[in-house]
Amino acid sequence: MLQHLITQDAGLRMVPTDRGKLATAVGRLQDDLRALPEEADPVRTRALTRWIGVGQMCLGQHEAALTFLRQSLDLAAASGNTRAVVATSLNLGDAHRYAGDMRAAEALYRSALGTARSQHPELVDFALQHTGKYLMERGDLAGAEAHLREALRLRIAKGDTELIGSTQAALSRVELLIDHAAAPGAGDTAPRQWSGQWTSWLRSHTTARTPDRWAEDFPAIRGAVRGLTAHQRVHPRHLRDQLFPAELITAMAQEAEAALTADGYLHNGKWNAAVGDAANRFAGQVDLAAVVTESTGLEVEQPHNGVYIAYLEEGQFLDFHVDEFGFGEANLILCLKHERSVAGLTVSTTVFIGADGYRACDLAAGECVVFDGAITPHGRTPLGAGERVVLISFGFRARDVARRSAAPGRTCVPWTG
């Protein structure tokens, strides 16, 4: 009900993508709940109270969240629906954790995990994921890593790229915390702080909005960017010769359009939507790991996450930034559709900043670009009149664990003094 309005913050806690929109949506659910007749189906009541509680938790309304989630859990228990009991217990555990009551949270997580293992094996990965995040926050990094690795194995077996990506992001954060704990002298800047610092610095010194500024901007940022990109594991490469099956590209383009229309959400200046069956079929039938490995020399695993991305309005652009390390050591952006006006004077491109300047890639449908999103500054120039761009972005982990950057703070951080 509210998934498209919820994302994760630096600590992997759920927060609104747009606070006002989420508050409005929660209010509508509360209106629906109040409008239910006394003899209403308790399943509907349980679903509404659960989502109202989750929404209020994301908005920071802890007491209200706890009240509604307890009500939903009581309804699930009274109906004998143990599957709903597990799912709602995890939500209530999160609500207690967000409110600072770690003891109550632990009891709920442990109970949910035990019930899932004994009665609902399809929910074990979810229980492990929530318990792992709790352990990470509590400081039990070894326990968190063990729970998340088990969750990752189960989710890889499920083949759900979105779930795999969520667990890999949590596991990557735990690995980074372990690394920093083992080497406190190596720098104590958190990964998200590091990427945030670089993104803020880039946006204060240049912009993807006005390419005419690039020649003027670059001399002032050359040294810093060279220091950053010296650590690249993958150099940007525009791949025009990949013969991906046209029917798979078309199917993803159609799925992306439907997902963006139904559940698309604005994030960082672009439209995002979760991938579905068409993207999973594509990833299963096309050896994307081989494409990345052959073109970059970095041996990678099959993609562990993916997201649809769209630019739909004239002037829409994505300013320069670097990604979180959890997305992967290599990224592949595949163009699914690029509509452009014949009369249009400008064409939107994916653009990178490297040691020698700016590089623009005009991607046509079926073409892709591989790069290191966590270290290579990248963005998209503004759409011209009549343009629409639909892409899919995949993240890959290096097969060699030693090639995975566990301490980005050891690379340079832009001077902010």
mmCIF file of N, CA and C in Angstrom, residues 82-160:
data_model
loop_
_atom_site.group_PDB
_atom_site.id
_atom_site.type_symbol
_atom_site.label_atom_id
_atom_site.label_comp_id
_atom_site.label_asym_id
_atom_site.label_seq_id
_atom_site.Cartn_x
_atom_site.Cartn_y
_atom_site.Cartn_z
ATOM 1 N N THR A 82 -0.668 -17.485 11.392
ATOM 2 C CA THR A 82 0.709 -17.387 11.897
ATOM 3 C C THR A 82 1.627 -16.689 10.897
ATOM 4 N N ARG A 83 1.277 -16.761 9.623
ATOM 5 C CA ARG A 83 2.094 -16.061 8.631
ATOM 6 C C ARG A 83 2.016 -14.548 8.867
ATOM 7 N N ALA A 84 0.799 -14.060 9.106
ATOM 8 C CA ALA A 84 0.628 -12.644 9.401
ATOM 9 C C ALA A 84 1.260 -12.281 10.736
ATOM 10 N N VAL A 85 1.236 -13.209 11.694
ATOM 11 C CA VAL A 85 1.877 -12.958 12.986
ATOM 12 C C VAL A 85 3.369 -12.712 12.797
ATOM 13 N N VAL A 86 4.016 -13.530 11.974
ATOM 14 C CA VAL A 86 5.452 -13.354 11.725
ATOM 15 C C VAL A 86 5.717 -11.995 11.094
ATOM 16 N N ALA A 87 4.987 -11.687 10.013
ATOM 17 C CA ALA A 87 5.232 -10.442 9.295
ATOM 18 C C ALA A 87 4.990 -9.225 10.177
ATOM 19 N N THR A 88 3.907 -9.233 10.937
ATOM 20 C CA THR A 88 3.579 -8.077 11.764
ATOM 21 C C THR A 88 4.506 -7.977 12.971
ATOM 22 N N SER A 89 4.947 -9.111 13.496
ATOM 23 C CA SER A 89 5.921 -9.076 14.594
ATOM 24 C C SER A 89 7.205 -8.389 14.166
ATOM 25 N N LEU A 90 7.623 -8.625 12.931
ATOM 26 C CA LEU A 90 8.828 -7.963 12.425
ATOM 27 C C LEU A 90 8.614 -6.456 12.329
ATOM 28 N N ASN A 91 7.440 -6.047 11.850
ATOM 29 C CA ASN A 91 7.133 -4.617 11.791
ATOM 30 C C ASN A 91 7.098 -4.007 13.189
ATOM 31 N N LEU A 92 6.471 -4.708 14.127
ATOM 32 C CA LEU A 92 6.388 -4.189 15.494
ATOM 33 C C LEU A 92 7.779 -4.155 16.135
ATOM 34 N N GLY A 93 8.607 -5.153 15.820
ATOM 35 C CA GLY A 93 9.983 -5.125 16.297
ATOM 36 C C GLY A 93 10.717 -3.898 15.785
ATOM 37 N N ASP A 94 10.519 -3.577 14.495
ATOM 38 C CA ASP A 94 11.133 -2.373 13.943
ATOM 39 C C ASP A 94 10.643 -1.130 14.673
ATOM 40 N N ALA A 95 9.340 -1.071 14.937
ATOM 41 C CA ALA A 95 8.781 0.106 15.614
ATOM 42 C C ALA A 95 9.396 0.288 16.996
ATOM 43 N N HIS A 96 9.566 -0.813 17.746
ATOM 44 C CA HIS A 96 10.218 -0.714 19.056
ATOM 45 C C HIS A 96 11.684 -0.304 18.895
ATOM 46 N N ARG A 97 12.353 -0.844 17.875
ATOM 47 C CA ARG A 97 13.763 -0.491 17.648
ATOM 48 C C ARG A 97 13.888 0.985 17.309
ATOM 49 N N TYR A 98 13.036 1.490 16.437
ATOM 50 C CA TYR A 98 13.096 2.897 16.063
ATOM 51 C C TYR A 98 12.791 3.792 17.263
ATOM 52 N N ALA A 99 11.943 3.289 18.165
ATOM 53 C CA ALA A 99 11.585 4.065 19.357
ATOM 54 C C ALA A 99 12.634 3.940 20.459
ATOM 55 N N GLY A 100 13.639 3.079 20.275
ATOM 56 C CA GLY A 100 14.714 2.940 21.247
ATOM 57 C C GLY A 100 14.544 1.823 22.248
ATOM 58 N N ASP A 101 13.486 1.019 22.128
ATOM 59 C CA ASP A 101 13.255 -0.090 23.063
ATOM 60 C C ASP A 101 13.830 -1.365 22.451
ATOM 61 N N MET A 102 15.119 -1.567 22.626
ATOM 62 C CA MET A 102 15.806 -2.684 21.973
ATOM 63 C C MET A 102 15.426 -4.028 22.597
ATOM 64 N N ARG A 103 15.118 -4.044 23.877
ATOM 65 C CA ARG A 103 14.753 -5.307 24.529
ATOM 66 C C ARG A 103 13.451 -5.857 23.941
ATOM 67 N N ALA A 104 12.433 -5.003 23.815
ATOM 68 C CA ALA A 104 11.166 -5.445 23.219
ATOM 69 C C ALA A 104 11.361 -5.840 21.763
ATOM 70 N N ALA A 105 12.198 -5.094 21.065
ATOM 71 C CA ALA A 105 12.459 -5.409 19.656
ATOM 72 C C ALA A 105 13.078 -6.796 19.525
ATOM 73 N N GLU A 106 14.070 -7.098 20.353
ATOM 74 C CA GLU A 106 14.748 -8.394 20.255
ATOM 75 C C GLU A 106 13.769 -9.544 20.493
ATOM 76 N N ALA A 107 12.908 -9.402 21.486
ATOM 77 C CA ALA A 107 11.950 -10.470 21.773
ATOM 78 C C ALA A 107 11.047 -10.741 20.571
ATOM 79 N N LEU A 108 10.612 -9.703 19.907
ATOM 80 C CA LEU A 108 9.742 -9.862 18.743
ATOM 81 C C LEU A 108 10.493 -10.486 17.567
ATOM 82 N N TYR A 109 11.726 -10.048 17.332
ATOM 83 C CA TYR A 109 12.509 -10.612 16.227
ATOM 84 C C TYR A 109 12.780 -12.102 16.464
ATOM 85 N N ARG A 110 13.176 -12.445 17.685
ATOM 86 C CA ARG A 110 13.495 -13.846 17.984
ATOM 87 C C ARG A 110 12.249 -14.722 17.829
ATOM 88 N N SER A 111 11.119 -14.236 18.327
ATOM 89 C CA SER A 111 9.884 -15.000 18.213
ATOM 90 C C SER A 111 9.494 -15.193 16.742
ATOM 91 N N ALA A 112 9.597 -14.111 15.959
ATOM 92 C CA ALA A 112 9.236 -14.203 14.543
ATOM 93 C C ALA A 112 10.151 -15.160 13.805
ATOM 94 N N LEU A 113 11.447 -15.115 14.098
ATOM 95 C CA LEU A 113 12.387 -16.001 13.426
ATOM 96 C C LEU A 113 12.111 -17.455 13.792
ATOM 97 N N GLY A 114 11.834 -17.719 15.063
ATOM 98 C CA GLY A 114 11.541 -19.083 15.473
ATOM 99 C C GLY A 114 10.286 -19.628 14.808
ATOM 100 N N THR A 115 9.243 -18.806 14.737
ATOM 101 C CA THR A 115 8.000 -19.249 14.094
ATOM 102 C C THR A 115 8.204 -19.464 12.601
ATOM 103 N N ALA A 116 8.970 -18.576 11.975
ATOM 104 C CA ALA A 116 9.231 -18.726 10.544
ATOM 105 C C ALA A 116 9.990 -20.019 10.268
ATOM 106 N N ARG A 117 10.986 -20.316 11.071
ATOM 107 C CA ARG A 117 11.778 -21.536 10.836
ATOM 108 C C ARG A 117 10.916 -22.785 11.006
ATOM 109 N N SER A 118 10.001 -22.769 11.953
ATOM 110 C CA SER A 118 9.222 -23.975 12.243
ATOM 111 C C SER A 118 7.967 -24.115 11.381
ATOM 112 N N GLN A 119 7.390 -22.975 10.932
ATOM 113 C CA GLN A 119 6.109 -23.059 10.249
ATOM 114 C C GLN A 119 6.053 -22.376 8.886
ATOM 115 N N HIS A 120 6.899 -21.395 8.654
ATOM 116 C CA HIS A 120 6.803 -20.634 7.406
ATOM 117 C C HIS A 120 8.200 -20.398 6.827
ATOM 118 N N PRO A 121 8.804 -21.408 6.237
ATOM 119 C CA PRO A 121 10.169 -21.264 5.711
ATOM 120 C C PRO A 121 10.300 -20.167 4.668
ATOM 121 N N GLU A 122 9.197 -19.817 3.981
ATOM 122 C CA GLU A 122 9.264 -18.760 2.972
ATOM 123 C C GLU A 122 9.483 -17.384 3.583
ATOM 124 N N LEU A 123 9.332 -17.270 4.914
ATOM 125 C CA LEU A 123 9.524 -15.988 5.597
ATOM 126 C C LEU A 123 10.833 -15.922 6.379
ATOM 127 N N VAL A 124 11.602 -17.000 6.354
ATOM 128 C CA VAL A 124 12.832 -17.021 7.154
ATOM 129 C C VAL A 124 13.784 -15.915 6.725
ATOM 130 N N ASP A 125 13.918 -15.675 5.412
ATOM 131 C CA ASP A 125 14.849 -14.643 4.953
ATOM 132 C C ASP A 125 14.445 -13.258 5.460
ATOM 133 N N PHE A 126 13.146 -12.986 5.530
ATOM 134 C CA PHE A 126 12.687 -11.693 6.053
ATOM 135 C C PHE A 126 13.020 -11.558 7.540
ATOM 136 N N ALA A 127 12.787 -12.619 8.292
ATOM 137 C CA ALA A 127 13.086 -12.579 9.724
ATOM 138 C C ALA A 127 14.588 -12.421 9.968
ATOM 139 N N LEU A 128 15.385 -13.108 9.173
ATOM 140 C CA LEU A 128 16.839 -12.974 9.290
ATOM 141 C C LEU A 128 17.289 -11.555 8.964
ATOM 142 N N GLN A 129 16.697 -10.964 7.932
ATOM 143 C CA GLN A 129 17.062 -9.605 7.525
ATOM 144 C C GLN A 129 16.779 -8.607 8.648
ATOM 145 N N HIS A 130 15.588 -8.644 9.205
ATOM 146 C CA HIS A 130 15.237 -7.705 10.271
ATOM 147 C C HIS A 130 16.092 -7.938 11.520
ATOM 148 N N THR A 131 16.306 -9.224 11.856
ATOM 149 C CA THR A 131 17.129 -9.528 13.031
ATOM 150 C C THR A 131 18.559 -9.085 12.812
ATOM 151 N N GLY A 132 19.068 -9.266 11.595
ATOM 152 C CA GLY A 132 20.433 -8.839 11.282
ATOM 153 C C GLY A 132 20.614 -7.343 11.438
ATOM 154 N N LYS A 133 19.641 -6.570 10.978
ATOM 155 C CA LYS A 133 19.738 -5.113 11.137
ATOM 156 C C LYS A 133 19.697 -4.722 12.612
ATOM 157 N N TYR A 134 18.855 -5.405 13.388
ATOM 158 C CA TYR A 134 18.801 -5.137 14.828
ATOM 159 C C TYR A 134 20.163 -5.399 15.469
ATOM 160 N N LEU A 135 20.757 -6.545 15.136
ATOM 161 C CA LEU A 135 22.060 -6.896 15.713
ATOM 162 C C LEU A 135 23.132 -5.891 15.290
ATOM 163 N N MET A 136 23.060 -5.421 14.059
ATOM 164 C CA MET A 136 24.015 -4.411 13.589
ATOM 165 C C MET A 136 23.909 -3.145 14.442
ATOM 166 N N GLU A 137 22.688 -2.693 14.682
ATOM 167 C CA GLU A 137 22.512 -1.484 15.484
ATOM 168 C C GLU A 137 22.947 -1.698 16.923
ATOM 169 N N ARG A 138 22.763 -2.913 17.428
ATOM 170 C CA ARG A 138 23.150 -3.212 18.810
ATOM 171 C C ARG A 138 24.661 -3.334 18.950
ATOM 172 N N GLY A 139 25.362 -3.509 17.834
ATOM 173 C CA GLY A 139 26.809 -3.627 17.863
ATOM 174 C C GLY A 139 27.331 -5.036 17.757
ATOM 175 N N ASP A 140 26.420 -6.019 17.626
ATOM 176 C CA ASP A 140 26.834 -7.411 17.453
ATOM 177 C C ASP A 140 27.067 -7.652 15.964
ATOM 178 N N LEU A 141 28.221 -7.211 15.474
ATOM 179 C CA LEU A 141 28.482 -7.255 14.038
ATOM 180 C C LEU A 141 28.666 -8.678 13.528
ATOM 181 N N ALA A 142 29.273 -9.550 14.325
ATOM 182 C CA ALA A 142 29.436 -10.949 13.905
ATOM 183 C C ALA A 142 28.076 -11.628 13.776
ATOM 184 N N GLY A 143 27.197 -11.401 14.761
ATOM 185 C CA GLY A 143 25.858 -11.967 14.688
ATOM 186 C C GLY A 143 25.078 -11.409 13.524
ATOM 187 N N ALA A 144 25.200 -10.096 13.289
ATOM 188 C CA ALA A 144 24.509 -9.474 12.163
ATOM 189 C C ALA A 144 24.989 -10.067 10.848
ATOM 190 N N GLU A 145 26.291 -10.233 10.711
ATOM 191 C CA GLU A 145 26.832 -10.780 9.468
ATOM 192 C C GLU A 145 26.328 -12.205 9.237
ATOM 193 N N ALA A 146 26.305 -13.022 10.282
ATOM 194 C CA ALA A 146 25.843 -14.407 10.132
ATOM 195 C C ALA A 146 24.376 -14.454 9.695
ATOM 196 N N HIS A 147 23.539 -13.641 10.312
ATOM 197 C CA HIS A 147 22.118 -13.623 9.947
ATOM 198 C C HIS A 147 21.915 -13.132 8.513
ATOM 199 N N LEU A 148 22.639 -12.090 8.141
ATOM 200 C CA LEU A 148 22.462 -11.522 6.806
ATOM 201 C C LEU A 148 23.025 -12.439 5.724
ATOM 202 N N ARG A 149 24.106 -13.134 6.011
ATOM 203 C CA ARG A 149 24.635 -14.076 5.009
ATOM 204 C C ARG A 149 23.656 -15.229 4.789
ATOM 205 N N GLU A 150 23.031 -15.701 5.841
ATOM 206 C CA GLU A 150 22.022 -16.744 5.665
ATOM 207 C C GLU A 150 20.838 -16.207 4.870
ATOM 208 N N ALA A 151 20.422 -14.974 5.175
ATOM 209 C CA ALA A 151 19.325 -14.356 4.418
ATOM 210 C C ALA A 151 19.697 -14.215 2.950
ATOM 211 N N LEU A 152 20.934 -13.837 2.681
ATOM 212 C CA LEU A 152 21.373 -13.665 1.299
ATOM 213 C C LEU A 152 21.332 -14.982 0.538
ATOM 214 N N ARG A 153 21.779 -16.063 1.173
ATOM 215 C CA ARG A 153 21.734 -17.376 0.502
ATOM 216 C C ARG A 153 20.290 -17.756 0.156
ATOM 217 N N LEU A 154 19.381 -17.517 1.076
ATOM 218 C CA LEU A 154 17.981 -17.852 0.827
ATOM 219 C C LEU A 154 17.393 -16.981 -0.281
ATOM 220 N N ARG A 155 17.774 -15.731 -0.314
ATOM 221 C CA ARG A 155 17.214 -14.833 -1.315
ATOM 222 C C ARG A 155 17.815 -15.079 -2.695
ATOM 223 N N ILE A 156 19.056 -15.470 -2.749
ATOM 224 C CA ILE A 156 19.638 -15.860 -4.032
ATOM 225 C C ILE A 156 18.894 -17.074 -4.580
ATOM 226 N N ALA A 157 18.557 -18.008 -3.694
ATOM 227 C CA ALA A 157 17.796 -19.185 -4.119
ATOM 228 C C ALA A 157 16.410 -18.784 -4.622
ATOM 229 N N LYS A 158 15.804 -17.758 -4.011
ATOM 230 C CA LYS A 158 14.507 -17.266 -4.476
ATOM 231 C C LYS A 158 14.615 -16.584 -5.830
ATOM 232 N N GLY A 159 15.754 -15.954 -6.079
ATOM 233 C CA GLY A 159 15.952 -15.278 -7.349
ATOM 234 C C GLY A 159 15.319 -13.907 -7.446
ATOM 235 N N ASP A 160 14.955 -13.310 -6.318
ATOM 236 C CA ASP A 160 14.337 -11.988 -6.323
ATOM 237 C C ASP A 160 15.437 -10.931 -6.211
#
